[in-house]
Every structure is written in C-alpha cells, then in structure tokens.
Coordinates of C-alpha atoms and ligand atoms in Angstrom, one line a residue:
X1 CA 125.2 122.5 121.6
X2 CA 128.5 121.4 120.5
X3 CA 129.9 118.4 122.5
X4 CA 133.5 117.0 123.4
X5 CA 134.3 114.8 121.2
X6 CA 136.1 111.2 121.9
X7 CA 139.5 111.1 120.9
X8 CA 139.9 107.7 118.6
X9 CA 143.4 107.9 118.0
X10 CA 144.6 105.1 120.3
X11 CA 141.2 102.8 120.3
X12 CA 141.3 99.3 119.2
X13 CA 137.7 99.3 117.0
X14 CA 136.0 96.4 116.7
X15 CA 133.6 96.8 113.4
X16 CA 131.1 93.8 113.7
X17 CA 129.4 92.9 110.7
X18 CA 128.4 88.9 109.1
X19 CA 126.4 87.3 111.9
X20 CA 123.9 84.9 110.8
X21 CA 120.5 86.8 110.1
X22 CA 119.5 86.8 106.3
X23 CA 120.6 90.3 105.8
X24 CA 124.5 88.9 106.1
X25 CA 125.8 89.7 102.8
X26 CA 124.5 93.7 103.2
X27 CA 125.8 93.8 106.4
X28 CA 129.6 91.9 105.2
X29 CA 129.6 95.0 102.8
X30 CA 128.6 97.3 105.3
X31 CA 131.2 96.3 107.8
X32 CA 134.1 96.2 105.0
X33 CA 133.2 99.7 103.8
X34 CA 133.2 101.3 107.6
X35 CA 136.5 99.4 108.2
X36 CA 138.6 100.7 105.1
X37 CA 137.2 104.0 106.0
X38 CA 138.4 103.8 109.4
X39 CA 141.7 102.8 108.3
X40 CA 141.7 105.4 106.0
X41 CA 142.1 108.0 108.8
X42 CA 144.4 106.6 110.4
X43 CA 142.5 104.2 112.8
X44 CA 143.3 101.1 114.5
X45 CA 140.5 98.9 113.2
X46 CA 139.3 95.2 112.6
X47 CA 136.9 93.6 111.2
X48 CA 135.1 90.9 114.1
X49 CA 132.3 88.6 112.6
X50 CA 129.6 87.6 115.9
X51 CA 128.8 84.6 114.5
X52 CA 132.3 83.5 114.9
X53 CA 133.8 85.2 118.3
X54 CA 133.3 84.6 121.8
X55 CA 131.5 87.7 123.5
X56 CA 133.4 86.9 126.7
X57 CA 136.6 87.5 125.2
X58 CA 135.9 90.8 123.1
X59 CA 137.0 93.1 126.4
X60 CA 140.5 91.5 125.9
X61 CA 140.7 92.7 122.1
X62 CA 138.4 96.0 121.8
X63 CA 137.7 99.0 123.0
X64 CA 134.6 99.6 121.1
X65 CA 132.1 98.0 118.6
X66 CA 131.3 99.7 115.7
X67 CA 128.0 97.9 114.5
X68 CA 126.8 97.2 110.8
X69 CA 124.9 94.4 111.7
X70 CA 121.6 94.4 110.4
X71 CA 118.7 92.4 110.7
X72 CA 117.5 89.6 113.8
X73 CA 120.4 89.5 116.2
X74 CA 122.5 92.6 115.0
X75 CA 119.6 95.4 115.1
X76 CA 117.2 94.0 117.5
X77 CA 118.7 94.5 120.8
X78 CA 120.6 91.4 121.5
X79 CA 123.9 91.9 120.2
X80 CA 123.6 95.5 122.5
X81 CA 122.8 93.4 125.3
X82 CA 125.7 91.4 125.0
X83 CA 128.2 94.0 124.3
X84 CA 126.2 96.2 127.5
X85 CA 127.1 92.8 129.8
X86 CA 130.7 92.7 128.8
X87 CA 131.3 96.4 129.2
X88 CA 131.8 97.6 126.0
X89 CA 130.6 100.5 123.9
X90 CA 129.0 100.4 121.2
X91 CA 127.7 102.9 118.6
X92 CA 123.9 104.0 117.7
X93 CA 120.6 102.4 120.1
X94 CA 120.4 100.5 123.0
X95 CA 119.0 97.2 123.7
X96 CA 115.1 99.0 123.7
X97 CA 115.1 101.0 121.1
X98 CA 116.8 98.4 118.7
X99 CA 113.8 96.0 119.9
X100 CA 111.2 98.8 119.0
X101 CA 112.8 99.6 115.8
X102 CA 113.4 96.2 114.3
X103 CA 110.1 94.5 115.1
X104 CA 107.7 96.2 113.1
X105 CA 104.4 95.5 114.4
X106 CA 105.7 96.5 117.9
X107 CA 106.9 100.0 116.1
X108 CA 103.5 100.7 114.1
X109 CA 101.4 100.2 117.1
X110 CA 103.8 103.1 118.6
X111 CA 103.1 105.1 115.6
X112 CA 99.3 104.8 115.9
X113 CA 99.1 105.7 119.2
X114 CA 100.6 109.1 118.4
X115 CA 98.9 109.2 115.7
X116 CA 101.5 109.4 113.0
X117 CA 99.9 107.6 109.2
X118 CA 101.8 104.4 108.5
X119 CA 99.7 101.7 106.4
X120 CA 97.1 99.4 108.2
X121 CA 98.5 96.0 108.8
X122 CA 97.1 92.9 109.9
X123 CA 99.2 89.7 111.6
X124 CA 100.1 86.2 109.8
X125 CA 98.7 84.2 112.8
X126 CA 99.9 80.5 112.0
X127 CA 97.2 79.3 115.0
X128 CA 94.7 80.6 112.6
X129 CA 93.4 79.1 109.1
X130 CA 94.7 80.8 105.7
X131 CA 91.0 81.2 105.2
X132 CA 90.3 82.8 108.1
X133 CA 93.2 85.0 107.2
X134 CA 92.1 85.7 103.8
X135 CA 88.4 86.9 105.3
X136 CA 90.4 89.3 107.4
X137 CA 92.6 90.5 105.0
X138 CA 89.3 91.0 102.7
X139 CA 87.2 92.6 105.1
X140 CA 90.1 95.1 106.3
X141 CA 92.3 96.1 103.7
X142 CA 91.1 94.7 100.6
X143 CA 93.7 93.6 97.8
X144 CA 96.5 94.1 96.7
X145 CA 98.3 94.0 99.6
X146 CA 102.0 93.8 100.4
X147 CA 103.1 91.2 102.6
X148 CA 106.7 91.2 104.8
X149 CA 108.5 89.6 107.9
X150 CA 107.9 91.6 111.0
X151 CA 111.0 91.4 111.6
X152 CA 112.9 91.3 108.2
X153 CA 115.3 93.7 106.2
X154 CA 116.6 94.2 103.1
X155 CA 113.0 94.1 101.2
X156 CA 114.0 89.7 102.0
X157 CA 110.9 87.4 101.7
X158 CA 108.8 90.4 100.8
X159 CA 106.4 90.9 98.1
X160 CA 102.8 92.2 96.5
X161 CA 99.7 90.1 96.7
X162 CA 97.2 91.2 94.0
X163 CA 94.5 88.8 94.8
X164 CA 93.3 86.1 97.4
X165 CA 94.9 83.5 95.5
X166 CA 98.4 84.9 95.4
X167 CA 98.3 85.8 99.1
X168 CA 97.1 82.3 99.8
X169 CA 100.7 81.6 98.1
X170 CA 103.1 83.9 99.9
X171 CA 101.0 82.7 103.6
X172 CA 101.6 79.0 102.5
X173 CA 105.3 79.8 101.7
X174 CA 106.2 82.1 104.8
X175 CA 105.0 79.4 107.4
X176 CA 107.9 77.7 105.8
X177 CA 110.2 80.3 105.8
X178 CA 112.9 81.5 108.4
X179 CA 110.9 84.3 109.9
X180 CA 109.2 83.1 112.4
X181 CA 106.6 86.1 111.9
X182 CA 104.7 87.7 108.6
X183 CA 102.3 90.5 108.3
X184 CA 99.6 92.0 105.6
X185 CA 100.2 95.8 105.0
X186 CA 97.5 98.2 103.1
X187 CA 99.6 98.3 99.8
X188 CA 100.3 102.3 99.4
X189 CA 101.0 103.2 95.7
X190 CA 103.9 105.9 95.4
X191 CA 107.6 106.6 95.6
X192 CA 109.7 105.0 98.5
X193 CA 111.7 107.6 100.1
X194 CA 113.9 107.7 103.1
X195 CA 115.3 110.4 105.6
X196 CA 119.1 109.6 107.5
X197 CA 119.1 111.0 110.6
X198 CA 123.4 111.2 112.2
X199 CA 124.4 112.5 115.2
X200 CA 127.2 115.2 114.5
X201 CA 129.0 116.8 117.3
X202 CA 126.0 115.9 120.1
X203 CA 123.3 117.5 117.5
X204 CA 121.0 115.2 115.8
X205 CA 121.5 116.1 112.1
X206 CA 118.5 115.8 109.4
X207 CA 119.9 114.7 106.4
X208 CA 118.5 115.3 102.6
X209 CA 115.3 113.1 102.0
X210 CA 116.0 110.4 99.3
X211 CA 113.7 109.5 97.1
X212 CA 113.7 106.2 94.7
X213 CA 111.4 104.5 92.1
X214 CA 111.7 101.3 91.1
X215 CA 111.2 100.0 87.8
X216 CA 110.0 96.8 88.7
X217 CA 106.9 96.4 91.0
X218 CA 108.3 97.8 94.2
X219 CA 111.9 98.4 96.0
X220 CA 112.6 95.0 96.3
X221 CA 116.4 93.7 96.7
X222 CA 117.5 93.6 92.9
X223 CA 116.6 97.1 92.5
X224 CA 118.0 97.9 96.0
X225 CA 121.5 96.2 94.5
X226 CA 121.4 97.1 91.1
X227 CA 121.3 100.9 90.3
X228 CA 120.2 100.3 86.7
X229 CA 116.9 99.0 87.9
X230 CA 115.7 102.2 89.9
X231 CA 115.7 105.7 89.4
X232 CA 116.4 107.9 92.8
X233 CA 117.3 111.3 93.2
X234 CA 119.1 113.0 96.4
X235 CA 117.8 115.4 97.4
X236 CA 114.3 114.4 96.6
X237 CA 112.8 115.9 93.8
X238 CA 109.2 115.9 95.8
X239 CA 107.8 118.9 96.8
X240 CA 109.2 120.9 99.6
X241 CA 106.3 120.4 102.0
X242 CA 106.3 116.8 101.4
X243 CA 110.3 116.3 102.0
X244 CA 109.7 118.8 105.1
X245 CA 107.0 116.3 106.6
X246 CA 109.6 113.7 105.9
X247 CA 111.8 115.3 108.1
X248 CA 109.8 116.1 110.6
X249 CA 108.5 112.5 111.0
X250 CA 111.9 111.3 111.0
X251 CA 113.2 113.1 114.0
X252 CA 109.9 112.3 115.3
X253 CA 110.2 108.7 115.3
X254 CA 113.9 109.0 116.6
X255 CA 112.6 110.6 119.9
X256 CA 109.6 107.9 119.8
X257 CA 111.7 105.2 120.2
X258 CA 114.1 106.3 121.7
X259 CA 116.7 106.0 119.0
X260 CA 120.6 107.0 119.4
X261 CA 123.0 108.0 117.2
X262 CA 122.1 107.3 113.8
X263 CA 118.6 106.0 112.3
X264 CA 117.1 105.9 108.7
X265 CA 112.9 105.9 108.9
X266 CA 111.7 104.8 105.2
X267 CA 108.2 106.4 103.9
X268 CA 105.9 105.7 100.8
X269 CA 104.7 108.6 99.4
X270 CA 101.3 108.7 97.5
X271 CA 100.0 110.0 94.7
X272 CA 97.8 112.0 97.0
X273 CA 100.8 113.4 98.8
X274 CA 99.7 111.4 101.7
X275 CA 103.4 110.7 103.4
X276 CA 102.8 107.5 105.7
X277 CA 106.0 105.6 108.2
X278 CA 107.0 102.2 106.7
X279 CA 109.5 101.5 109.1
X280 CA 113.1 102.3 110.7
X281 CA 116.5 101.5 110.5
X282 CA 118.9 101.7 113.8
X283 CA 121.6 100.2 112.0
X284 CA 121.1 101.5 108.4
X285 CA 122.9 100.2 105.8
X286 CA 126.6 101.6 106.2
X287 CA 128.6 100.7 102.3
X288 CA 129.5 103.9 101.0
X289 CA 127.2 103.0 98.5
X290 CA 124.1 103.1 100.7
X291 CA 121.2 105.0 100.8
X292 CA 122.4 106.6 104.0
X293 CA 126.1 107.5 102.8
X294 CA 124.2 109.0 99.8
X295 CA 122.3 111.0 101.9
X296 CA 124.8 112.1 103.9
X297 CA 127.1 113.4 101.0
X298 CA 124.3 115.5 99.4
X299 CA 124.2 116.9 103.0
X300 CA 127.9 117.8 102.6
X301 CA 129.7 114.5 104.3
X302 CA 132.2 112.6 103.3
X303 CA 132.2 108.7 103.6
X304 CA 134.8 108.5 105.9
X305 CA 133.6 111.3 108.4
X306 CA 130.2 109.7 108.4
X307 CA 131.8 106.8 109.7
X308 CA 133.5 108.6 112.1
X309 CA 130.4 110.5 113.4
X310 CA 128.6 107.0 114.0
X311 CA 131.7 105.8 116.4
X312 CA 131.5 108.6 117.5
X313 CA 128.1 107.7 118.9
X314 CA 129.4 104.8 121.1
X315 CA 130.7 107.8 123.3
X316 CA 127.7 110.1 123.7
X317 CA 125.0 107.5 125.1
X318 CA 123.8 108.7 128.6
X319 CA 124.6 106.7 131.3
X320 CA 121.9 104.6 131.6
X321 CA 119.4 103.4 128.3
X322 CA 116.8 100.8 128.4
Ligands
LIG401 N1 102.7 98.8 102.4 C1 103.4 98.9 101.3 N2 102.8 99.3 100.2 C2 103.6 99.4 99.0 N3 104.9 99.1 99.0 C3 105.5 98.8 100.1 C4 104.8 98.7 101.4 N4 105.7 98.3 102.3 C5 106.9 98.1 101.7 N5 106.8 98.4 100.4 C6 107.9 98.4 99.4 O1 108.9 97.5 99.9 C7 110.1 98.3 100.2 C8 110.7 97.7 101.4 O2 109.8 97.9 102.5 P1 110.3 98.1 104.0 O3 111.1 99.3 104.1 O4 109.1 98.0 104.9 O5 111.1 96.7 104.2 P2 112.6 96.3 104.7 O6 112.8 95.0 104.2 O7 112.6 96.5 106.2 O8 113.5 97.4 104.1 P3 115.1 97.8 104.5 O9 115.9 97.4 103.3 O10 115.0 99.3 104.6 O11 115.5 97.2 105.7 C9 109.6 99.7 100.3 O12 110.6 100.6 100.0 C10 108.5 99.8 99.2 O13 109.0 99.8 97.9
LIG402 MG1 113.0 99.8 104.5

C-alpha cells in the first residue's frame, strides 16, 4: 500500500525537544539533529522547548510538532494530549499508546498476557518495608537483579544488584530519587539489542536489528554516550533466527500497544538464545547518531529522510486514537 504523502513544503514545524524530565540533554540533541536536518531540505523549521512555551499559543506559530521529547511528560502521553486539545498534529503515538509504552510495568503486564518472554519483575512498594521487599525479591527472582524507574529512560538511575545488601542500597536511594516509581527485574545475562520500527510511505518498515555489548557491567549511560566503551554492530551479528524473532516481536509489540509511526522495542538476548522484551521507545532517540538513525542507515536511509518519514507520521494517524 503506498500512501499520499503530506506535502511539507509550506509548514511551519515545530520540533519540540528540552522539557523538564531527566532525559533533557538526549532529547536537546535529539531535537537539534531533527531540526538541521529539516532545514537541510529545505524546511521551514524551529526549534520550541515545552518547558518554556505556552501550549495555548502554539496554533498561532505551528502547524505541526515534530516530537523528540523523551522521557515523563514528552513520551508518556501528556504532551500528545496537549497538542490533541489545541489542534495540532503531532508525529508518532497518541496519548494511549505513549502511556503504555513509557510506563513499564503497565507494558510487561501487556506482554505477559500474550504471552511474549520479558524478565520477571517485582514493584518498589514504598508502603512496604525494605525487608519485606528483600524477602520478595529473594523468594522470586533471587540475586543479582537489575533494578530501574518504571518510568525512566536513558539507562538514568538504573543499575545491578548482586546481593541483598546492595539492593537494600539502590531501594534506600530511589525513595529519594525523582521517580516516583522503581522496580526489581530478573537480571538476564546477554547482549542488549534493539529493533527500529519507521513508517515509510503508510507501510510499517522493519529496520536492521542492532546489537551492542557493553564493556562495563551493562548498557548504562556512559557506554550509551561514549562509543569507545561498547562494541555494537548493525546489522546484528546474532544468528538469523534470533534477529528474525527480534523482528517479529517488534512489530508485535507495535500493534500491542497500539503504537504509531515510529517505535524502537529493546531486547536482551541470552546465552541460551532466549530473546526476552525489555521495553519500548515511542519517541526513540532521534541524533543522527542514535541507535535508531543507525538502524535506519544500514536499512538504506539517510538521516535527513528518516526525519522526514517521522513528520511524515503526524499526517497518517486515523481520525480518532485513544
Ligand atoms: N533485566 C535486565 N537484565 C540485565 N540487564 C538489563 C535488564 N534490564 C535492563 N538491562 C540493561 O540496561 C539497559 C537499559 O535498560 P532499559 O532499556 O530497560 O532501560 P531504559 O532506561 O528505558 O533505556 P532507553 O535508553 O532505551 O530508554 C539494557 O540495554 C541492558 O543493558
Ligand atoms: Mg532501553
């Protein structure tokens, strides 16, 4: 199916990016990359920060919002809901699927019920004592474990516990912390990989599966800033059937949640083979140095044109998402 495309020529593009959630500085870099690509063909873009605008007066200046927001506010649902209440479009998920995708406890329990491997997890519950925690985690998953923000990005205030005592640490420390929520995941042993999913002409595209390992203990956010601490190959060196599985999960988890546009889904992939769902992106990372724009040139696109195929996106929403 090949659909008709939006003519951008005359638009007035809004790229929002900065906002206030911890993830501001990828999504600053995000935003500036997608803007100088936009200007680069020949587009009337500028660069709008949501921590500093007025949603109310946005109408008056664009005509649609490119978003490389990431994190609580930008990929959760609420800045779509704002920009769905002052009439305008905006690329990649509505309000629901943003939700789905950014909270993760909300999206494993949706990958469980259709029975799709992603690692057992048990909730931070600040009503209930660190011991009793510890006795949960102990009787469930055993140690280590990894522990993260259920709603958190960017591999921010995430880490490995290898024993009580050092998950007694991270639970004391993350009832301090910004998020509001943490989580105990089974700790899965393998090579993080991730699979870009872009909509190209009003066809979901599968893009090549990418495939890093760390040299420190896990993907954290040095190594996910710093090429010199990571090895990573694209496409994936793995197996065939393994990268296939990838792929299929992906597209999978797009439909699941009801995803739009453009979506990353990251995976750990164990020594076993076993290929189990970490979590999803609805707005991936968009710097040309990005996992996704990496993806998308060893599947034959260039920078700019991805770019343009996620504006693109703003145009070919139905009428009506959750
Ligand atoms: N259960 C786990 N077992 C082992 N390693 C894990 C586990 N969960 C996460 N990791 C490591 O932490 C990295 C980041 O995890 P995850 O993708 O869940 O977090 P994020 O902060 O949402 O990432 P993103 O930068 O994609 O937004 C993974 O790539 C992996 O290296
Ligand atoms: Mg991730």
């Amino acid at each position: 199916m090949s659909a008709k495309l939006r003519d951008l020529t005359d638009l007035r593009i809004g790229v929002l990016c900065g906002g206030d959630s911890p993830e501001r500085a990828g999504s600053l870099a995000s935003g500036d990359h997608a803007h100088r690509a936009l200007l680069s063909l020949g587009l009337n873009s500028e660069l709008l920060d949501p921590a500093s605008i007025r949603m109310d007066l946005l109408p008056d200046r664009i005509d649609v919002a490119l978003l490389a927001l990431h994190g609580p506010g930008g990929e959760d649902g609420k800045i779509q809901g704002s920009l769905e209440t002052v009439g305008i479009p905006y690329t990649g998920s509505g309000v629901l699927a943003s939700a789905l995708g950014m909270h993760k406890p909300t999206f494993k329990g949706l990958l469980t019920q259709e029975r799709i491997d992603t690692p057992r997890w048990v909730m931070v519950d600040p009503k209930i004592s660190v011991e009793s925690t510890l006795s949960m985690v102990r009787h469930t998953l055993g140690f280590p474990v990894f522990v993260k923000p259920a709603s958190g990005g960017g591999s921010l205030a995430a880490g490995i516990a290898k024993d009580e005592h050092a998950l007694r640490a991270m639970i004391e420390a993350a009832q301090a912390d910004q998020y509001a929520e943490f989580m105990v995941e089974e700790y899965v042993q393998g090579i993080a990989c991730t699979v870009g999913l872009v909509e190209v002409e009003g066809r979901v595209r599968t893009l090549p599966v990418h495939d890093v390992e760390p040299k420190g203990d896990f993907y954290d956010y040095a190594s996910k800033h710093d090429a010199s601490l990571r090895t990573e190959h694209c496409p994936s060196i793995l197996p065939a059937p393994t990268t296939d599985t990838m792929k299929y999960l992906a597209d999978r988890v797009l439909r699941l949640i009801g995803a739009h546009g453009v979506l990353r889904v990251d995976f750990m992939v164990g020594a076993s083979g076993r290929v189990t769902v970490l979590e999803c992106n609805t707005v991936p990372g968009l710097s040309e140095l990005g996992n996704l724009a990496t993806m998308a040139a060893a599947g034959g696109i260039p920078y700019p044109t991805l770019v343009q195929h996620v504006l693109q996106t703003a145009y070919t929403k139905p009428a009506y998402v959750p």
